[in-house]
PDB file of C-alpha atoms in Angstrom:
ATOM      1  CA  MET A 109      62.225  46.283 139.803  1.00 32.00           C
ATOM      2  CA  ASP A 110      61.620  43.486 142.173  1.00 35.00           C
ATOM      3  CA  MET A 111      58.877  44.354 143.945  1.00 35.00           C
ATOM      4  CA  GLN A 112      55.367  43.609 144.283  1.00 35.00           C
ATOM      5  CA  ASN A 113      53.099  45.205 147.297  1.00 33.00           C
ATOM      6  CA  GLY A 114      54.595  47.152 149.616  1.00 31.00           C
ATOM      7  CA  PHE A 115      58.249  46.849 151.669  1.00 27.00           C
ATOM      8  CA  ARG A 116      59.319  44.838 154.135  1.00 28.00           C
ATOM      9  CA  ASN A 117      63.219  43.346 154.729  1.00 29.00           C
ATOM     10  CA  ARG A 118      63.347  39.723 155.496  1.00 26.00           C
ATOM     11  CA  ARG A 119      65.644  40.501 158.508  1.00 27.00           C
ATOM     12  CA  GLY A 120      63.807  43.243 159.998  1.00 28.00           C
ATOM     13  CA  VAL A 121      66.812  45.947 158.893  1.00 26.00           C
ATOM     14  CA  GLY A 122      66.135  48.789 156.111  1.00 26.00           C
ATOM     15  CA  ILE A 123      62.632  48.422 156.674  1.00 25.00           C
ATOM     16  CA  VAL A 124      60.617  51.200 153.999  1.00 27.00           C
ATOM     17  CA  SER A 125      57.341  51.703 155.487  1.00 26.00           C
ATOM     18  CA  VAL A 126      54.463  50.654 152.866  1.00 31.00           C
ATOM     19  CA  ALA A 127      52.625  53.745 153.996  1.00 29.00           C
ATOM     20  CA  ALA A 128      54.776  55.855 152.325  1.00 28.00           C
ATOM     21  CA  VAL A 129      54.392  53.528 149.209  1.00 34.00           C
ATOM     22  CA  VAL A 130      51.144  53.437 149.106  1.00 34.00           C
ATOM     23  CA  ALA A 131      50.499  57.147 149.786  1.00 28.00           C
ATOM     24  CA  CYS A 132      53.294  57.757 146.878  1.00 29.00           C
ATOM     25  CA  VAL A 133      50.787  55.797 144.482  1.00 30.00           C
ATOM     26  CA  ALA A 134      47.439  57.428 146.625  1.00 32.00           C
ATOM     27  CA  LEU A 135      48.420  60.963 145.446  1.00 28.00           C
ATOM     28  CA  ALA A 136      47.400  59.950 141.829  1.00 34.00           C
ATOM     29  CA  ALA A 137      44.956  56.900 142.572  1.00 35.00           C
ATOM     30  CA  PRO A 138      42.912  55.713 145.034  1.00 37.00           C
ATOM     31  CA  ILE A 139      44.345  52.081 145.785  1.00 38.00           C
ATOM     32  CA  SER A 140      41.699  49.835 146.287  1.00 39.00           C
ATOM     33  CA  ILE A 141      43.285  46.389 145.654  1.00 41.00           C
ATOM     34  CA  LEU A 142      47.293  46.410 145.456  1.00 40.00           C
ATOM     35  CA  HIS A 143      48.625  42.506 144.270  1.00 44.00           C
ATOM     36  CA  ALA A 144      51.299  41.184 141.857  1.00 44.00           C
ATOM     37  CA  ARG A 145      53.836  42.143 139.647  1.00 45.00           C
ATOM     38  CA  PRO A 146      55.498  42.637 136.556  1.00 41.00           C
ATOM     39  CA  ALA A 147      59.208  42.444 136.481  1.00 47.00           C
ATOM     40  CA  THR A 148      58.958  46.205 136.119  1.00 55.00           C
ATOM     41  CA  GLY A 149      57.091  47.437 139.040  1.00 75.00           C
ATOM     42  CA  ILE A 150      54.069  46.945 141.487  1.00 80.00           C
ATOM     43  CA  VAL A 151      50.056  46.051 139.815  1.00 82.00           C
ATOM     44  CA  PHE A 152      47.190  47.117 141.484  1.00 82.00           C
ATOM     45  CA  ILE A 153      43.621  47.963 140.925  1.00 77.00           C
ATOM     46  CA  SER A 154      42.082  51.149 141.530  1.00 77.00           C
ATOM     47  CA  SER A 155      39.791  54.012 139.936  1.00 73.00           C
ATOM     48  CA  SER A 156      40.476  57.626 138.242  1.00 70.00           C
ATOM     49  CA  ALA A 157      38.159  59.476 135.986  1.00 66.00           C
ATOM     50  CA  ASP A 158      38.410  56.827 133.653  1.00 66.00           C
ATOM     51  CA  GLY A 159      36.453  54.275 135.498  1.00 66.00           C
ATOM     52  CA  HIS A 160      38.318  51.542 137.150  1.00 76.00           C
ATOM     53  CA  GLY A 161      41.822  49.810 135.971  1.00 80.00           C
ATOM     54  CA  VAL A 162      44.481  47.788 136.400  1.00 85.00           C
ATOM     55  CA  PHE A 163      47.220  50.052 137.048  1.00 82.00           C
ATOM     56  CA  SER A 164      50.921  50.060 137.507  1.00 83.00           C
ATOM     57  CA  VAL A 165      53.613  51.793 138.616  1.00 82.00           C
ATOM     58  CA  ARG A 166      57.398  51.420 139.853  1.00 80.00           C
ATOM     59  CA  PRO A 167      58.078  50.900 143.751  1.00 76.00           C
ATOM     60  CA  ASP A 168      58.964  54.722 143.644  1.00 79.00           C
ATOM     61  CA  GLY A 169      55.800  56.373 143.301  1.00 81.00           C
ATOM     62  CA  SER A 170      56.916  57.151 139.777  1.00 86.00           C
ATOM     63  CA  ASP A 171      55.663  56.192 135.810  1.00 84.00           C
ATOM     64  CA  LEU A 172      52.131  55.635 137.332  1.00 86.00           C
ATOM     65  CA  ARG A 173      49.687  54.215 134.441  1.00 85.00           C
ATOM     66  CA  GLN A 174      46.442  53.456 133.821  1.00 83.00           C
ATOM     67  CA  LEU A 175      46.237  50.138 131.665  1.00 85.00           C
ATOM     68  CA  THR A 176      42.753  49.461 130.918  1.00 81.00           C
ATOM     69  CA  ARG A 177      39.545  51.561 130.741  1.00 78.00           C
ATOM     70  CA  GLY A 178      36.110  50.926 130.233  1.00 67.00           C
ATOM     71  CA  GLY A 179      33.301  51.404 133.052  1.00 56.00           C
ATOM     72  CA  ARG A 180      31.572  48.886 134.529  1.00 58.00           C
ATOM     73  CA  ALA A 181      34.097  46.287 133.591  1.00 61.00           C
ATOM     74  CA  PHE A 182      35.664  46.154 136.794  1.00 67.00           C
ATOM     75  CA  PRO A 183      39.075  44.388 136.918  1.00 69.00           C
ATOM     76  CA  LEU A 184      40.253  42.362 139.408  1.00 77.00           C
ATOM     77  CA  ASP A 185      43.614  39.836 140.366  1.00 82.00           C
ATOM     78  CA  PRO A 186      46.263  41.266 138.359  1.00 88.00           C
ATOM     79  CA  ALA A 187      48.843  39.194 138.153  1.00 87.00           C
ATOM     80  CA  GLY A 188      52.576  40.186 136.193  1.00 86.00           C
ATOM     81  CA  SER A 189      54.479  36.990 134.449  1.00 88.00           C
ATOM     82  CA  PRO A 190      57.765  35.818 135.819  1.00 87.00           C
ATOM     83  CA  ASP A 191      59.180  37.444 132.595  1.00 85.00           C
ATOM     84  CA  GLY A 192      57.633  40.541 132.983  1.00 84.00           C
ATOM     85  CA  SER A 193      55.963  40.720 129.355  1.00 87.00           C
ATOM     86  CA  ARG A 194      52.607  40.002 130.143  1.00 90.00           C
ATOM     87  CA  ILE A 195      49.637  40.371 132.855  1.00 90.00           C
ATOM     88  CA  ALA A 196      46.596  38.218 133.645  1.00 90.00           C
ATOM     89  CA  PHE A 197      43.671  40.090 135.255  1.00 88.00           C
ATOM     90  CA  VAL A 198      39.921  39.472 135.934  1.00 85.00           C
ATOM     91  CA  SER A 199      37.214  41.205 134.150  1.00 82.00           C
ATOM     92  CA  GLU A 200      33.771  41.494 133.509  1.00 72.00           C
ATOM     93  CA  ARG A 201      33.572  41.395 129.915  1.00 71.00           C
ATOM     94  CA  ASP A 202      32.538  38.519 127.771  1.00 67.00           C
ATOM     95  CA  SER A 203      35.225  36.411 129.518  1.00 67.00           C
ATOM     96  CA  ASP A 204      36.014  36.493 133.141  1.00 82.00           C
ATOM     97  CA  MET A 205      39.929  36.189 132.567  1.00 85.00           C
ATOM     98  CA  TRP A 206      42.374  38.006 130.019  1.00 87.00           C
ATOM     99  CA  THR A 207      45.916  38.879 129.693  1.00 90.00           C
ATOM    100  CA  MET A 208      47.739  41.738 128.053  1.00 89.00           C
ATOM    101  CA  ASP A 209      50.923  43.650 127.511  1.00 89.00           C
ATOM    102  CA  ALA A 210      52.955  44.563 130.682  1.00 84.00           C
ATOM    103  CA  ASP A 211      51.989  48.244 128.656  1.00 87.00           C
ATOM    104  CA  GLY A 212      48.216  47.584 128.367  1.00 86.00           C
ATOM    105  CA  GLY A 213      48.264  46.850 124.738  1.00 89.00           C
ATOM    106  CA  ARG A 214      47.182  43.315 123.049  1.00 89.00           C
ATOM    107  CA  GLN A 215      44.487  42.499 125.358  1.00 88.00           C
ATOM    108  CA  GLN A 216      42.980  38.999 124.437  1.00 86.00           C
ATOM    109  CA  PRO A 217      40.407  36.775 126.659  1.00 85.00           C
ATOM    110  CA  VAL A 218      41.807  33.683 128.620  1.00 85.00           C
ATOM    111  CA  LEU A 219      38.944  31.149 126.894  1.00 76.00           C
ATOM    112  CA  ALA A 220      39.141  28.719 129.572  1.00 62.00           C
ATOM    113  CA  PRO A 221      35.879  26.021 129.505  1.00 62.00           C
ATOM    114  CA  PRO A 222      33.128  27.114 130.217  1.00 55.00           C
ATOM    115  CA  GLY A 223      34.950  30.660 130.089  1.00 56.00           C
ATOM    116  CA  GLU A 224      35.157  32.064 133.499  1.00 75.00           C
ATOM    117  CA  GLY A 225      37.914  31.727 136.299  1.00 83.00           C
ATOM    118  CA  TRP A 226      39.615  34.007 138.334  1.00 84.00           C
ATOM    119  CA  GLU A 227      42.861  34.705 140.772  1.00 89.00           C
ATOM    120  CA  PRO A 228      45.475  33.915 138.019  1.00 91.00           C
ATOM    121  CA  THR A 229      48.752  33.163 138.526  1.00 91.00           C
ATOM    122  CA  TRP A 230      52.008  32.311 136.495  1.00 93.00           C
ATOM    123  CA  SER A 231      53.989  29.475 136.030  1.00 94.00           C
ATOM    124  CA  PRO A 232      57.638  30.305 136.476  1.00 93.00           C
ATOM    125  CA  ASP A 233      58.096  29.840 132.964  1.00 92.00           C
ATOM    126  CA  SER A 234      55.218  32.385 131.610  1.00 93.00           C
ATOM    127  CA  GLN A 235      53.677  29.660 129.339  1.00 92.00           C
ATOM    128  CA  ARG A 236      50.454  28.285 131.827  1.00 93.00           C
ATOM    129  CA  LEU A 237      48.297  29.816 134.174  1.00 93.00           C
ATOM    130  CA  ALA A 238      46.984  28.622 137.618  1.00 92.00           C
ATOM    131  CA  TYR A 239      43.889  29.765 138.577  1.00 91.00           C
ATOM    132  CA  VAL A 240      40.110  28.679 140.340  1.00 88.00           C
ATOM    133  CA  ARG A 241      36.912  28.154 138.592  1.00 84.00           C
ATOM    134  CA  PHE A 242      33.835  26.220 139.683  1.00 79.00           C
ATOM    135  CA  ALA A 243      33.861  22.641 138.546  1.00 76.00           C
ATOM    136  CA  GLY A 244      30.118  22.060 140.109  1.00 72.00           C
ATOM    137  CA  LEU A 245      27.760  23.452 142.396  1.00 72.00           C
ATOM    138  CA  PHE A 246      30.096  24.369 145.676  1.00 73.00           C
ATOM    139  CA  ASP A 247      32.958  23.134 144.206  1.00 77.00           C
ATOM    140  CA  MET A 248      36.107  25.535 143.343  1.00 79.00           C
ATOM    141  CA  ARG A 249      38.962  24.008 142.039  1.00 85.00           C
ATOM    142  CA  VAL A 250      42.326  24.724 140.580  1.00 90.00           C
ATOM    143  CA  PHE A 251      43.314  24.131 137.310  1.00 90.00           C
ATOM    144  CA  THR A 252      45.874  25.474 134.702  1.00 91.00           C
ATOM    145  CA  ALA A 253      46.045  26.297 131.007  1.00 90.00           C
ATOM    146  CA  THR A 254      47.822  28.197 128.448  1.00 90.00           C
ATOM    147  CA  PRO A 255      47.223  31.707 128.387  1.00 89.00           C
ATOM    148  CA  ASP A 256      45.005  31.485 125.366  1.00 86.00           C
ATOM    149  CA  GLY A 257      42.676  28.694 127.720  1.00 86.00           C
ATOM    150  CA  ARG A 258      44.039  25.835 126.153  1.00 88.00           C
ATOM    151  CA  ASP A 259      45.276  22.515 127.477  1.00 89.00           C
ATOM    152  CA  GLU A 260      43.059  22.962 130.954  1.00 88.00           C
ATOM    153  CA  ARG A 261      44.285  20.493 133.763  1.00 89.00           C
ATOM    154  CA  ASP A 262      42.660  19.827 136.662  1.00 88.00           C
ATOM    155  CA  ILE A 263      45.116  20.176 139.383  1.00 87.00           C
ATOM    156  CA  LEU A 264      43.280  18.702 142.406  1.00 83.00           C
ATOM    157  CA  LYS A 265      40.544  16.312 140.974  1.00 75.00           C
ATOM    158  CA  TRP A 266      38.396  16.453 143.970  1.00 73.00           C
ATOM    159  CA  PRO A 267      35.782  18.656 145.168  1.00 67.00           C
ATOM    160  CA  SER A 268      37.100  21.595 147.303  1.00 74.00           C
ATOM    161  CA  ARG A 269      36.458  25.166 147.790  1.00 82.00           C
ATOM    162  CA  ALA A 270      39.688  25.992 146.904  1.00 85.00           C
ATOM    163  CA  GLN A 271      41.003  29.722 146.733  1.00 86.00           C
ATOM    164  CA  SER A 272      44.208  31.876 146.309  1.00 89.00           C
ATOM    165  CA  PRO A 273      46.643  29.692 144.204  1.00 93.00           C
ATOM    166  CA  ALA A 274      49.748  30.555 143.935  1.00 93.00           C
ATOM    167  CA  TRP A 275      52.234  28.522 141.523  1.00 94.00           C
ATOM    168  CA  SER A 276      55.649  28.179 142.952  1.00 94.00           C
ATOM    169  CA  PRO A 277      58.979  29.484 141.205  1.00 94.00           C
ATOM    170  CA  ASP A 278      60.867  26.408 140.809  1.00 93.00           C
ATOM    171  CA  GLY A 279      57.530  25.242 138.791  1.00 93.00           C
ATOM    172  CA  GLY A 280      57.028  21.810 141.073  1.00 93.00           C
ATOM    173  CA  ALA A 281      54.141  22.916 143.644  1.00 95.00           C
ATOM    174  CA  ILE A 282      51.088  25.216 143.611  1.00 95.00           C
ATOM    175  CA  ALA A 283      49.857  26.775 146.932  1.00 94.00           C
ATOM    176  CA  TYR A 284      46.144  27.277 147.575  1.00 93.00           C
ATOM    177  CA  TRP A 285      43.749  28.314 150.470  1.00 90.00           C
ATOM    178  CA  PHE A 286      41.011  25.690 151.495  1.00 89.00           C
ATOM    179  CA  SER A 287      39.389  25.484 154.620  1.00 86.00           C
ATOM    180  CA  ASN A 288      40.275  27.986 156.313  1.00 87.00           C
ATOM    181  CA  LYS A 289      44.336  26.721 155.919  1.00 91.00           C
ATOM    182  CA  ILE A 290      47.102  26.857 153.105  1.00 94.00           C
ATOM    183  CA  HIS A 291      47.798  23.823 151.005  1.00 94.00           C
ATOM    184  CA  VAL A 292      50.344  22.567 148.759  1.00 95.00           C
ATOM    185  CA  VAL A 293      49.762  20.012 146.195  1.00 92.00           C
ATOM    186  CA  ASP A 294      52.918  18.585 144.418  1.00 92.00           C
ATOM    187  CA  LEU A 295      52.087  18.684 140.689  1.00 91.00           C
ATOM    188  CA  GLU A 296      53.988  15.249 139.419  1.00 89.00           C
ATOM    189  CA  SER A 297      52.614  13.365 142.069  1.00 89.00           C
ATOM    190  CA  GLY A 298      48.922  15.102 142.509  1.00 87.00           C
ATOM    191  CA  ASP A 299      49.711  14.785 146.711  1.00 89.00           C
ATOM    192  CA  THR A 300      48.718  17.518 149.098  1.00 90.00           C
ATOM    193  CA  ARG A 301      49.677  18.436 152.037  1.00 92.00           C
ATOM    194  CA  VAL A 302      48.976  21.072 154.473  1.00 93.00           C
ATOM    195  CA  VAL A 303      51.702  23.931 155.584  1.00 93.00           C
ATOM    196  CA  VAL A 304      49.951  26.678 157.103  1.00 93.00           C
ATOM    197  CA  PRO A 305      47.311  24.748 159.886  1.00 92.00           C
ATOM    198  CA  VAL A 306      46.327  27.780 160.923  1.00 90.00           C
ATOM    199  CA  PRO A 307      43.618  30.591 159.652  1.00 90.00           C
ATOM    200  CA  ALA A 308      45.577  32.254 156.852  1.00 90.00           C
ATOM    201  CA  THR A 309      45.313  33.970 153.420  1.00 89.00           C
ATOM    202  CA  SER A 310      46.802  34.991 150.674  1.00 89.00           C
ATOM    203  CA  PRO A 311      50.259  32.516 150.001  1.00 93.00           C
ATOM    204  CA  THR A 312      52.858  33.659 148.087  1.00 93.00           C
ATOM    205  CA  TRP A 313      56.392  32.110 147.444  1.00 94.00           C
ATOM    206  CA  SER A 314      59.864  32.856 148.301  1.00 94.00           C
ATOM    207  CA  PRO A 315      62.166  33.320 145.207  1.00 93.00           C
ATOM    208  CA  ASP A 316      63.921  29.836 146.132  1.00 93.00           C
ATOM    209  CA  SER A 317      60.308  27.720 146.654  1.00 94.00           C
ATOM    210  CA  ARG A 318      61.423  26.805 150.062  1.00 95.00           C
ATOM    211  CA  GLU A 319      59.017  29.272 152.333  1.00 95.00           C
ATOM    212  CA  LEU A 320      55.429  30.813 152.218  1.00 95.00           C
ATOM    213  CA  ALA A 321      54.344  34.258 153.066  1.00 95.00           C
ATOM    214  CA  TYR A 322      50.836  34.705 153.875  1.00 93.00           C
ATOM    215  CA  HIS A 323      48.254  36.931 155.767  1.00 91.00           C
ATOM    216  CA  ARG A 324      47.262  35.464 158.778  1.00 88.00           C
ATOM    217  CA  GLU A 325      43.492  35.713 159.936  1.00 84.00           C
ATOM    218  CA  GLY A 326      41.658  36.686 163.681  1.00 77.00           C
ATOM    219  CA  LEU A 327      43.138  38.570 166.500  1.00 74.00           C
ATOM    220  CA  SER A 328      46.687  38.860 164.344  1.00 76.00           C
ATOM    221  CA  GLU A 329      45.830  40.284 160.499  1.00 88.00           C
ATOM    222  CA  ASP A 330      49.654  40.235 160.434  1.00 92.00           C
ATOM    223  CA  ILE A 331      52.017  39.156 157.380  1.00 93.00           C
ATOM    224  CA  PHE A 332      54.140  35.575 158.543  1.00 94.00           C
ATOM    225  CA  VAL A 333      56.301  33.502 156.577  1.00 95.00           C
ATOM    226  CA  SER A 334      56.622  29.373 157.348  1.00 95.00           C
ATOM    227  CA  ASP A 335      58.989  27.011 155.820  1.00 95.00           C
ATOM    228  CA  VAL A 336      57.473  24.510 153.623  1.00 94.00           C
ATOM    229  CA  ASP A 337      59.359  21.480 154.956  1.00 93.00           C
ATOM    230  CA  THR A 338      59.403  22.323 158.574  1.00 93.00           C
ATOM    231  CA  ARG A 339      56.759  24.670 159.063  1.00 93.00           C
ATOM    232  CA  ALA A 340      58.906  26.569 161.281  1.00 94.00           C
ATOM    233  CA  THR A 341      57.031  30.012 161.069  1.00 94.00           C
ATOM    234  CA  ARG A 342      57.968  34.017 162.228  1.00 92.00           C
ATOM    235  CA  ARG A 343      56.199  36.894 162.371  1.00 93.00           C
ATOM    236  CA  LEU A 344      57.154  39.969 159.814  1.00 92.00           C
ATOM    237  CA  THR A 345      54.487  42.301 160.696  1.00 92.00           C
ATOM    238  CA  ASN A 346      53.232  43.431 164.433  1.00 90.00           C
ATOM    239  CA  HIS A 347      50.414  46.501 164.016  1.00 89.00           C
ATOM    240  CA  PRO A 348      46.646  46.761 164.949  1.00 88.00           C
ATOM    241  CA  ALA A 349      45.794  47.477 161.534  1.00 88.00           C
ATOM    242  CA  ARG A 350      45.220  44.834 159.110  1.00 90.00           C
ATOM    243  CA  ASP A 351      48.355  43.536 157.055  1.00 90.00           C
ATOM    244  CA  ALA A 352      47.379  41.561 153.931  1.00 90.00           C
ATOM    245  CA  ASN A 353      48.471  40.397 150.491  1.00 88.00           C
ATOM    246  CA  PRO A 354      52.454  40.207 151.087  1.00 90.00           C
ATOM    247  CA  GLU A 355      54.541  39.482 147.677  1.00 87.00           C
ATOM    248  CA  TRP A 356      58.200  38.319 147.295  1.00 86.00           C
ATOM    249  CA  SER A 357      60.764  40.593 145.711  1.00 81.00           C
ATOM    250  CA  ARG A 358      62.080  38.481 143.055  1.00 80.00           C
ATOM    251  CA  ASP A 359      65.665  38.536 144.683  1.00 83.00           C
ATOM    252  CA  GLY A 360      64.045  37.244 148.160  1.00 86.00           C
ATOM    253  CA  THR A 361      65.225  39.925 150.405  1.00 85.00           C
ATOM    254  CA  SER A 362      62.275  42.027 150.827  1.00 84.00           C
ATOM    255  CA  ILE A 363      58.538  41.171 150.835  1.00 85.00           C
ATOM    256  CA  ALA A 364      55.501  43.681 149.851  1.00 82.00           C
ATOM    257  CA  PHE A 365      52.271  44.280 151.490  1.00 86.00           C
ATOM    258  CA  GLN A 366      49.149  46.218 151.847  1.00 86.00           C
ATOM    259  CA  SER A 367      48.461  47.814 155.144  1.00 87.00           C
TER     260      SER A 367
END
């Protein structure tokens, strides 16, 4: 499947209500955080009789599975690898970041120095993770490393409060939140620029790496899309409820989101 969080057609045609999708999943497990995608469906955080865990489900609500279990080890930030084989997540275990097979098997720690990190996102070839961790007091930066935590690289190289990294599908850039705006850093040159100059969070790339979908904060708690080069912007949702955590489908025709 090609979906991540809820459904919205980019052209405004053939919309499937995210409320219906959430309701299908919620019948089996109350949703607390809905985020990320493996190739086979939706990955999200919820709770059950076995405690908090990472779950997966098909976009039609079928094949619901709890992938992690364990009392107080509350997981966060699940992220499916582009090749569909692995899921990265954050857990209150010995190491903050972990990876596992898409079926929940082979759960392994990501031993990134100093053994902490959060908000993982995969490189398009599924060979590296980008994530945020403290590099000093009040200094959160974006780093990349192999899935086992080796070969760590500081992407920003300057003090910041960066969050929500998202690796572009072409592999050339990482979008991230900083100072209430969405920035993009070119991984070859290191150059950084502002793409969304208004309060916004949760950037996610279109499959062609030309646009970013995001949650705009403030009075309009809705989903917007901006062109990375021209910054031309369009609004996709317009509802009194808060719409957040957009994720693009792999074929570029739909956007999933939480509402």
